[in-house]
Coordinates of C-alpha atoms in Angstrom, one line a residue:
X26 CA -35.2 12.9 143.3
X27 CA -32.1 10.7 143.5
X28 CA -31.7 11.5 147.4
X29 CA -34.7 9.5 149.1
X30 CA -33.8 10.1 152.6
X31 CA -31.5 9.3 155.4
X32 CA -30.9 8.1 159.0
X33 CA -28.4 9.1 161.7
X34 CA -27.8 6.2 163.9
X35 CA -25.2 4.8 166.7
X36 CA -22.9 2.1 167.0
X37 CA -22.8 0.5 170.4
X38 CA -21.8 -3.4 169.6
X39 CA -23.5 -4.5 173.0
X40 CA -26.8 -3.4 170.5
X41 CA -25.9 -6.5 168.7
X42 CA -27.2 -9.8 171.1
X43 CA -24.5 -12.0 170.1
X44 CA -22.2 -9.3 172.3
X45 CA -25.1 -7.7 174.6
X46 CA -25.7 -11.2 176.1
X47 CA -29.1 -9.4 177.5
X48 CA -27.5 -6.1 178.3
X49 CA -28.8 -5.2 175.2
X50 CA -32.2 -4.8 176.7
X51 CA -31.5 -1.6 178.5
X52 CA -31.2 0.9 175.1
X53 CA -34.4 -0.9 174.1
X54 CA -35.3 2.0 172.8
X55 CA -32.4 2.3 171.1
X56 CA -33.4 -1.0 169.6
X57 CA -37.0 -0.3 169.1
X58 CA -36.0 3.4 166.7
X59 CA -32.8 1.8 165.1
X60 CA -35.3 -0.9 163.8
X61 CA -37.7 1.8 162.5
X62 CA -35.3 4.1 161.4
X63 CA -34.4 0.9 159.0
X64 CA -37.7 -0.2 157.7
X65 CA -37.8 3.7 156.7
X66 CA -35.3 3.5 154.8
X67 CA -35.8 0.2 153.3
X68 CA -39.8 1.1 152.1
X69 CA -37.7 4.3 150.2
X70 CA -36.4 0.9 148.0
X71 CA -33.6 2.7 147.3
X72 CA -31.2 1.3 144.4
X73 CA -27.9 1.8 146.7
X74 CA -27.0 2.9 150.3
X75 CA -24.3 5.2 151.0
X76 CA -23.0 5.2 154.6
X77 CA -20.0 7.0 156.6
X78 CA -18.4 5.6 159.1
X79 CA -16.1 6.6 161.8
X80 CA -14.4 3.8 162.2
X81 CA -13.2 3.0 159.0
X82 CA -9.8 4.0 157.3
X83 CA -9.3 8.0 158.4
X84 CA -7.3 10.7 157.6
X85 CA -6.8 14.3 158.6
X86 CA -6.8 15.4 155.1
X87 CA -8.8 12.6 153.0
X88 CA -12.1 10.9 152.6
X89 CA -11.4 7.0 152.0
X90 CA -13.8 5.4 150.0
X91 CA -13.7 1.7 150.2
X92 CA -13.1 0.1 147.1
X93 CA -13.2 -3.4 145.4
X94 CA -16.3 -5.7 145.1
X95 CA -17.5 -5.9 148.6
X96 CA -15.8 -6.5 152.1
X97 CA -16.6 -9.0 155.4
X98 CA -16.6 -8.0 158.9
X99 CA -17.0 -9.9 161.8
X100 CA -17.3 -8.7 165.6
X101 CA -14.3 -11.0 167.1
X102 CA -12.9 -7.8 169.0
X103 CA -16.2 -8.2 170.9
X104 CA -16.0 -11.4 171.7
X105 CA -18.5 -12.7 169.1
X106 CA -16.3 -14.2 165.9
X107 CA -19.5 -15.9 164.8
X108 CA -21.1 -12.9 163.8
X109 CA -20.1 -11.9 160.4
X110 CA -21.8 -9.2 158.0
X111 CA -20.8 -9.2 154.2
X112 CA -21.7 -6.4 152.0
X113 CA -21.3 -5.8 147.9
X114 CA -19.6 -2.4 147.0
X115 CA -21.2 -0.3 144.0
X116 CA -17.7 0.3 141.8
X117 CA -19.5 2.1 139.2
X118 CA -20.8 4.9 142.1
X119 CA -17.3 4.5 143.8
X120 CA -15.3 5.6 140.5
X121 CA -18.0 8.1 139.5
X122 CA -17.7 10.0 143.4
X123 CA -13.5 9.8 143.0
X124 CA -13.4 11.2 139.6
X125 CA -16.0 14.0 140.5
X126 CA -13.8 15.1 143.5
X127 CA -10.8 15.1 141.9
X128 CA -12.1 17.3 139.8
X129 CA -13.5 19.9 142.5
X130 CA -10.2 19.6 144.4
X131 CA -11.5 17.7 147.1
X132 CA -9.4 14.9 148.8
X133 CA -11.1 12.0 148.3
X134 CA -10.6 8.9 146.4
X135 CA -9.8 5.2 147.0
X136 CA -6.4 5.3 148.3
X137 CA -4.4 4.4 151.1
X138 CA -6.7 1.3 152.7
X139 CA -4.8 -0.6 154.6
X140 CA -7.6 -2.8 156.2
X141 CA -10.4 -3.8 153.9
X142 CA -12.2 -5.4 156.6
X143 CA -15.8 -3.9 157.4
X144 CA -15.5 -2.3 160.8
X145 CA -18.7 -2.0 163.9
X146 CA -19.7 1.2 162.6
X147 CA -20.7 0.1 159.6
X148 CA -21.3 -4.0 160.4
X149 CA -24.3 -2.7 163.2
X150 CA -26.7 -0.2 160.5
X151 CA -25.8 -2.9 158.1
X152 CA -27.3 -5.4 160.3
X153 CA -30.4 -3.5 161.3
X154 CA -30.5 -2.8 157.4
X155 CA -30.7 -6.3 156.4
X156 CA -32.7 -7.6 158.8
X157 CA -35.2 -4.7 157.5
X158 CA -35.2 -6.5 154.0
X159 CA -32.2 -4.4 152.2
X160 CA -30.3 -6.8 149.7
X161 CA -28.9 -3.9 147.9
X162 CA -24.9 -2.6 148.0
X163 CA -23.2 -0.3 149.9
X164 CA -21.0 2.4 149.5
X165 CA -18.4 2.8 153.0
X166 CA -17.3 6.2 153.1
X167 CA -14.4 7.4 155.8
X168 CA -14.4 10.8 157.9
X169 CA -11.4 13.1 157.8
X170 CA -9.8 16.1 159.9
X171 CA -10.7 18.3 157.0
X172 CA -13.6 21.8 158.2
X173 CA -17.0 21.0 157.9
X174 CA -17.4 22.8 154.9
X175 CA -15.2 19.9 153.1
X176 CA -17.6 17.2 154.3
X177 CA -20.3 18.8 153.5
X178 CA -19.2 19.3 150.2
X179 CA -18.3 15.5 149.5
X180 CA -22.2 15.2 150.8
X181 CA -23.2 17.4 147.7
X182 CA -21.1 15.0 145.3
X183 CA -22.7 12.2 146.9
X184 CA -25.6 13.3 145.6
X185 CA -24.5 14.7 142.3
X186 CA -22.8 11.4 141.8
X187 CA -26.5 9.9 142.2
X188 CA -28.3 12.0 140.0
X189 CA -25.5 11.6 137.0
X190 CA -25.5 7.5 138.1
X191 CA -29.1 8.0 137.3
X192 CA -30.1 6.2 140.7
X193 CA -32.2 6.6 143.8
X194 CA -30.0 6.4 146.7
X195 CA -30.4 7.2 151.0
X196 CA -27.6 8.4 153.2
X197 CA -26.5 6.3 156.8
X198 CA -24.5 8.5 158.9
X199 CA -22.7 6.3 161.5
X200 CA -21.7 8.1 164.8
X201 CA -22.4 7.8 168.6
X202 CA -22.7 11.6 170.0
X203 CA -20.7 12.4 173.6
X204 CA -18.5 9.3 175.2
X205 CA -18.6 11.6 178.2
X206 CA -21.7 11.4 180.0
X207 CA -21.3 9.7 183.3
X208 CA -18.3 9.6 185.8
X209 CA -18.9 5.8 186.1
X210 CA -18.8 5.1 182.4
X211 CA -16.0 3.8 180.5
X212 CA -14.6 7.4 179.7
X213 CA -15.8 9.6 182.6
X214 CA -17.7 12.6 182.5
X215 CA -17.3 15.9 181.3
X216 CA -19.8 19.2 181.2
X217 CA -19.9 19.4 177.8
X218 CA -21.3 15.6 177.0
X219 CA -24.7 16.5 178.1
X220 CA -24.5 20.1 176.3
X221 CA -23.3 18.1 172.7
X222 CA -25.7 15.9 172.8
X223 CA -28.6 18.2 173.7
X224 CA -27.9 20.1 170.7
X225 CA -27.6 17.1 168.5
X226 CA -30.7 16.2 169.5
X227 CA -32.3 20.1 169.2
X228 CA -30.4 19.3 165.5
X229 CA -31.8 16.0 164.6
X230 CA -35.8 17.3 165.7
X231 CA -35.6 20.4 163.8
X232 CA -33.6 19.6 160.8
X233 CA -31.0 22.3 161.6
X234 CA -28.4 21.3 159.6
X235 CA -27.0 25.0 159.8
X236 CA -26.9 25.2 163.2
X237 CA -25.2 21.1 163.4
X238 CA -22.5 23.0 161.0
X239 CA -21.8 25.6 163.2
X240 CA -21.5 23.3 166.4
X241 CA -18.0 24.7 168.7
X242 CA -14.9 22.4 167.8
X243 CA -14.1 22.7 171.3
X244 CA -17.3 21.7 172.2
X245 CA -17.4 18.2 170.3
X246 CA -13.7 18.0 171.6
X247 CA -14.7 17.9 175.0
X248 CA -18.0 15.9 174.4
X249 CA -15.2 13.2 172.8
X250 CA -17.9 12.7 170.5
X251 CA -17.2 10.2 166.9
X252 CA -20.5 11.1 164.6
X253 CA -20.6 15.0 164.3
X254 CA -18.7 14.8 160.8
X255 CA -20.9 11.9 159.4
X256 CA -23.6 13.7 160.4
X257 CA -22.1 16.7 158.5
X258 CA -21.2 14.8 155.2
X259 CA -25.3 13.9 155.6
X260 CA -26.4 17.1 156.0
X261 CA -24.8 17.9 152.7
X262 CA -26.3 15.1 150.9
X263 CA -29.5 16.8 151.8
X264 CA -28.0 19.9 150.8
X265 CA -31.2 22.2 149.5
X266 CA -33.6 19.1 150.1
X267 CA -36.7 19.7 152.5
X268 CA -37.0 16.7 155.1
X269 CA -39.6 15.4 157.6
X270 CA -36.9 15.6 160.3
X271 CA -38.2 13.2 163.7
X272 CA -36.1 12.5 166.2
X273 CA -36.4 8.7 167.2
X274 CA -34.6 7.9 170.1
X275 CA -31.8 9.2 172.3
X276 CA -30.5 7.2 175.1
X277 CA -27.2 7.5 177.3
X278 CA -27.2 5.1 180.1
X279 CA -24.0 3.6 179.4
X280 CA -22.2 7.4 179.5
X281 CA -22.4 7.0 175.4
X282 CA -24.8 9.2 173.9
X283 CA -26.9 7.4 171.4
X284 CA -29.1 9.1 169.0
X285 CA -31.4 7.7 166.0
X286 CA -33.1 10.3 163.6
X287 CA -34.3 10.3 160.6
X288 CA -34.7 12.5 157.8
X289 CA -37.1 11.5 154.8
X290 CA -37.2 13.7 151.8
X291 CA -40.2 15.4 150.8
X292 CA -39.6 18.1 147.8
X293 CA -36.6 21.0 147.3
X294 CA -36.5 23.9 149.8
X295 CA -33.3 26.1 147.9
X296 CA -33.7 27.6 151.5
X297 CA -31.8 24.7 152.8
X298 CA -28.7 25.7 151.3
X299 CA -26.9 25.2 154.9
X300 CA -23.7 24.7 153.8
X301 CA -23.2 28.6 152.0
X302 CA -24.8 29.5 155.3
X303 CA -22.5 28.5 157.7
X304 CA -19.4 29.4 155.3
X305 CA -21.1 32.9 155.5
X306 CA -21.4 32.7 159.3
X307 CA -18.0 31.1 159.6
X308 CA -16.6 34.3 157.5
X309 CA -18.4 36.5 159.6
X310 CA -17.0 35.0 163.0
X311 CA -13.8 35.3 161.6
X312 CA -13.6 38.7 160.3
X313 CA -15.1 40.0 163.7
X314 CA -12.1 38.4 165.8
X315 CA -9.9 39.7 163.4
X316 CA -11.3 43.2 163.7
X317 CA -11.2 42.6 168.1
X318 CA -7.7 41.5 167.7
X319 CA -5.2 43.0 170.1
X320 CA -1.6 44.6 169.3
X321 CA 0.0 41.5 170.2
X322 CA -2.0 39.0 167.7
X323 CA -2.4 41.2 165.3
X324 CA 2.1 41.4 165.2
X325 CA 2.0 37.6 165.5
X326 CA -0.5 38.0 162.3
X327 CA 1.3 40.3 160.4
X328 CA 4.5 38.0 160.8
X329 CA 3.0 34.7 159.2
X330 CA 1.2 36.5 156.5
X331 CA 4.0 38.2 155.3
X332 CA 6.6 35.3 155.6
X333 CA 4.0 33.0 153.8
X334 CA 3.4 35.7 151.1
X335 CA 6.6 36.9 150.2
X336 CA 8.8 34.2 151.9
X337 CA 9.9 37.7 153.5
X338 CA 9.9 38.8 157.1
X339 CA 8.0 41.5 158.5
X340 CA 9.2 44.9 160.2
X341 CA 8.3 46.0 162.7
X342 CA 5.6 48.7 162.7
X343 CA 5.8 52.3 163.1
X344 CA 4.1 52.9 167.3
X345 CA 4.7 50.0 168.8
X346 CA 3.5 50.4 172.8
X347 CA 6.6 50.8 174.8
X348 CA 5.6 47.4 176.3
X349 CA 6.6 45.6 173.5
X350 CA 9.7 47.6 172.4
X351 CA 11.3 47.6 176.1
X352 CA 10.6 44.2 177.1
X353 CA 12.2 40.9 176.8
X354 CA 10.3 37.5 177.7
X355 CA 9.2 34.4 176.3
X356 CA 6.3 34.3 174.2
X357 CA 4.3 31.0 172.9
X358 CA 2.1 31.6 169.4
X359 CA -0.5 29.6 168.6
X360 CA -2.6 28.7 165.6
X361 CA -6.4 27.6 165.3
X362 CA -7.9 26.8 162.0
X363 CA -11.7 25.4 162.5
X364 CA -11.3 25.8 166.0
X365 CA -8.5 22.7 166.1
X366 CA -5.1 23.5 166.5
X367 CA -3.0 24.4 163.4
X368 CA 0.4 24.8 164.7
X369 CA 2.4 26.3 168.7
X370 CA 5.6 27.2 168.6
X371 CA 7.1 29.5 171.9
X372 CA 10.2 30.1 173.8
X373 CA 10.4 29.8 177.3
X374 CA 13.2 32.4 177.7
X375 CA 13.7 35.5 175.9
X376 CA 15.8 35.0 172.9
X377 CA 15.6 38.4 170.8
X378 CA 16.3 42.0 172.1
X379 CA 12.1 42.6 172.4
X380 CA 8.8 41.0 173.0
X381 CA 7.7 42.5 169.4
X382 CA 10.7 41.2 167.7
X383 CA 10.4 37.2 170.3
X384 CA 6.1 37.4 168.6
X385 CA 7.7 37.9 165.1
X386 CA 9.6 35.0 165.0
X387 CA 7.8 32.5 167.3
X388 CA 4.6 33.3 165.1
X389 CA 6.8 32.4 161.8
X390 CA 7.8 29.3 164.0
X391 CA 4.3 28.2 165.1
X392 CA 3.3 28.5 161.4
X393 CA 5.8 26.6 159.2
X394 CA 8.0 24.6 162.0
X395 CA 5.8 22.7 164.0
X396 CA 6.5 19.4 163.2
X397 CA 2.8 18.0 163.7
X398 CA 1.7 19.6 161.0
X399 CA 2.8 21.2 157.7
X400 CA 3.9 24.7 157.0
X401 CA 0.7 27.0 156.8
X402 CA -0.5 27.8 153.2
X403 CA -1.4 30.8 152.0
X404 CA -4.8 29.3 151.1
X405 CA -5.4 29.0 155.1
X406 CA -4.5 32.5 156.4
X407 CA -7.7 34.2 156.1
X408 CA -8.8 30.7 157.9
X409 CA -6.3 31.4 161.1
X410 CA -7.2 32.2 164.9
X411 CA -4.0 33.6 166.5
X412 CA -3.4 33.5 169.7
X413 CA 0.0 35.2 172.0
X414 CA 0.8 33.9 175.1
X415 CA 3.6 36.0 177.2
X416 CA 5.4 34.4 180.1
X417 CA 6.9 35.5 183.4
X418 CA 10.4 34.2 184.0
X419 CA 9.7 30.5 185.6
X420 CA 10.7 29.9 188.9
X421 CA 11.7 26.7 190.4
X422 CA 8.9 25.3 192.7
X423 CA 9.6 22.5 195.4
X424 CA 6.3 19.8 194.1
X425 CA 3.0 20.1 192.6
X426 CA 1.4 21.3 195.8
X427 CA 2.6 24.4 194.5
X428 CA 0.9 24.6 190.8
X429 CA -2.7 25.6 190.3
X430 CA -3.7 24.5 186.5
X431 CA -6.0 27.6 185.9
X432 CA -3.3 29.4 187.0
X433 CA 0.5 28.3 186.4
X434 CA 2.0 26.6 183.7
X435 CA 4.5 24.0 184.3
X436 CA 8.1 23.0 183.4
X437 CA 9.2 19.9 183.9
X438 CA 12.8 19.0 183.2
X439 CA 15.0 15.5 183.4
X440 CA 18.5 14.8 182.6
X441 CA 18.3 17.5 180.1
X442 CA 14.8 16.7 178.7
X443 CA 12.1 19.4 178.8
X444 CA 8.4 19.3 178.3
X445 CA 6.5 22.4 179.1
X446 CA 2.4 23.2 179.2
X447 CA 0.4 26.1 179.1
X448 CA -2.2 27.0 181.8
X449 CA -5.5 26.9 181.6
X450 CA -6.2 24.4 178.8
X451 CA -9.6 22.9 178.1
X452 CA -9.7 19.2 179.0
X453 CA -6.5 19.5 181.2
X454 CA -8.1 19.5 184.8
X455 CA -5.9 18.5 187.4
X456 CA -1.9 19.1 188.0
X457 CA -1.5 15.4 187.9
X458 CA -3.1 15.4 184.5
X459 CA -0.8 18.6 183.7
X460 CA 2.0 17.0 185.2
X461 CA 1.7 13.7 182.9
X462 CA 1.1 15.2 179.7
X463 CA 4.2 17.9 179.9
X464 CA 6.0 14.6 180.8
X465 CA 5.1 13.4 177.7
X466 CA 5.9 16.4 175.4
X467 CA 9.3 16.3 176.7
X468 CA 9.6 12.3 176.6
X469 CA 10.5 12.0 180.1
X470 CA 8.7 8.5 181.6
X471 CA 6.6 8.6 184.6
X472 CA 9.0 7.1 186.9
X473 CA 12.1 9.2 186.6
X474 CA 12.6 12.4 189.2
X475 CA 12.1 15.2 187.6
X476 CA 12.5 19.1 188.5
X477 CA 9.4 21.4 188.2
X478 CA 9.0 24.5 187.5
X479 CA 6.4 27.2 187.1
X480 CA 5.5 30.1 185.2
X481 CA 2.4 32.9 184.6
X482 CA 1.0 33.9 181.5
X483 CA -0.7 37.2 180.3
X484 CA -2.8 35.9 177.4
X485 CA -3.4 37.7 174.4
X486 CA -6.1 36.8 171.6

């Protein structure tokens, strides 16, 4: 088989001792797997070693694949310049991987570096690597903010690109799980740290690579988590392969979830097809919350998908509930594609003659005029999670003793400037915090007076 086998493993650069310094010592275990989880994949003798890394160039919409002979790292940002790592790049695999996804249509290639530079992520497996015996090459491979089924697919071309190359090769996937484990550590604690990495760990034991794909984007956006898409490019270069799966280590006493698995191949199981598995589940979740949609979403719906269609604008249906024929009021529409935001777009006020007729164009709006992202393609509709916000008419409150973030959005408006934020938003946990970020979305600094406001929302999915 050209896959041998791969490892999932962490990143903390106090694991090296140049930068530990001793503190190393307390994720010994850490230490102890990381260095097994090497010599594994070092007595495979693999003829190259393909690793992703967080931390090297990313894009939302391509995989970089680091080109040219080879690149030098060195861990100066940690206080340890003496401490370089050099690796040789395999051209021949890098050209072969770029020309095969071109041809599939999936965004990856060798452009836009702008640093060449090995970064920790890869300089610490590397390491470990080396010291295990490894003299081979290396192929770096980014992360994107492209859907899980786009990583895994570059896994399969890994792979492919392997058995065409006519080589034997094993997979490192890079990535610490949950940065939010402890309210001392350096990124404080949040409920779902401990939840993310108990199912990575569930994943890594059991081979699970279906349910890894399938882990809740909101989820690994609360755990602040860097690995879960290396883990899914890996789980695609193991795509239909059956694995002795053994989890090694996981440790977290630093508020950083660290995990080391590995995953050594022993035959084919065309059961492990996980990647048409979660696309069917994923197609499934979606057609059921389209089928629960309420009257609201499913105008807000009907609005995009026509306008990105036809380039024509919907009419209103035939029945509309008096609700949304005799009101007027501001509406927000919002966009989700793999559970990340695709696109918001709302008006505070009323500015059409009905709440049917405010959803029809705000959902237009949120879908082709939000100018973090680019105008919706028809390719993502069936991909889209609507969701209609409705406002009461804000009133003016006296301070923030007044706003309750579960339950009142705010408005908050200087010398003409205006930044506004919903209520009840994951990750947004205290009015200060609410306060701050609506400060920012209207580019209003933290010093200046500003007037607040509040509103109510009825929300509609």
């Amino acid at each position: 088989m050209s896959m041998l086998g791969a490892i999932a493993v962490p990143h903390p650069p106090l694991i090296m001792p140049e930068v530990g310094h001793g503190e190393e010592r307390r994720i010994q275990k850490t230490i102890d797997a990381y260095r097994e989880a090497a010599a594994r994949i070092v007595r495979l003798a693999p003829d190259l070693i393909v690793l992703t890394s967080p931390h090297t160039v990313l894009y939302a919409d391509y995989f970089h694949i680091s080109s040219g002979t080879g690149a030098t790292g060195d861990f100066g940002q940690f206080r340890a310049p003496e401490l370089r790592i050099r690796v040789g790049y395999e051209e021949r695999f890098v050209g072969r991987l770029s020309a095969l996804a071109e041809a599939a249509g999936l965004p990856a290639g060798t452009l836009g570096e702008r640093n060449p530079a090995l970064d920790h992520a890869t300089m610490i497996p590397v390491r470990y690597l080396q010291e295990a015996g490894y003299t081979g090459k290396i192929v770096r491979i980014g992360l994107s903010g492209l859907s899980f089924a786009k990583h895994y697919e570059l896994g399969q071309l890994i792979t492919r690109t392997a058995a065409e190359l006519g080589l034997k090769i094993a997979f490192v996937a890079s990535g610490d799980l949950s940065h939010k484990l402890k309210e001392d550590g350096p990124y404080g604690f949040a409920a779902d740290g401990p939840v993310f990495d108990q199912r990575m760990q569930e994943c890594f034991a059991s081979g699970d690579f279906r349910k890894l794909l399938m882990t809740p984007a909101d989820l690994a956006e609360n755990a602040a988590e860097c690995g879960l898409r290396s883990f899914w490019i890996m789980a695609g270069a193991l795509d239909r392969l059956a694995v002795d799966a053994e989890l090694l280590s996981y440790e977290g006493p630093f508020g950083v979830g660290y995990g080391v698995a590995s995953f050594l191949v022993t035959g084919r199981d065309d059961a492990r097809n996980f990647g048409e598995q979660a696309a069917a589940e994923e197609r499934r979740r979606l057609a059921s919350i389209k089928e629960h949609e309420d009257i609201y979403v499913r105008l807000a719906r009907l609005s995009l998908e026509t306008y990105v269609q036809s380039h024509g604008y919907a009419k209103l249906p035939d029945g509309l509930p008096e609700e949304l024929m005799q009101t007027k009021a501001g509406a927000f529409v919002s966009l989700k594609k793999d559970g990340r935001l695709r696109g918001c777009i709302g008006t505070i006020l009323p500015t059409q003659d009905s709440l049917a007729k405010e959803i029809l164009r705000n959902a237009i709006s949120a879908g082709t005029q939000d100018p973090r992202f680019s105008p919706v393609t028809a390719d993502e509709l069936p991909n889209l999670v609507y969701d209609v916000d409705v406002l009461t008419t804000p009133e003016r409150i006296e301070g923030p003793s007044q706003l309750d973030v579960k339950r009142y959005g705010v408005i908050v408006e200087s010398g003409g400037r205006r930044g506004l934020l919903l209520p009840d938003l994951a990750g947004v946990d205290s009015v200060d915090e609410q306060i701050d970020i609506a400060r920012r979305k209207g580019n209003i600094g933290r010093n200046e007076k500003v007037t607040l406001y509040r509103f109510e929302v009825v929300h509609h999915v």
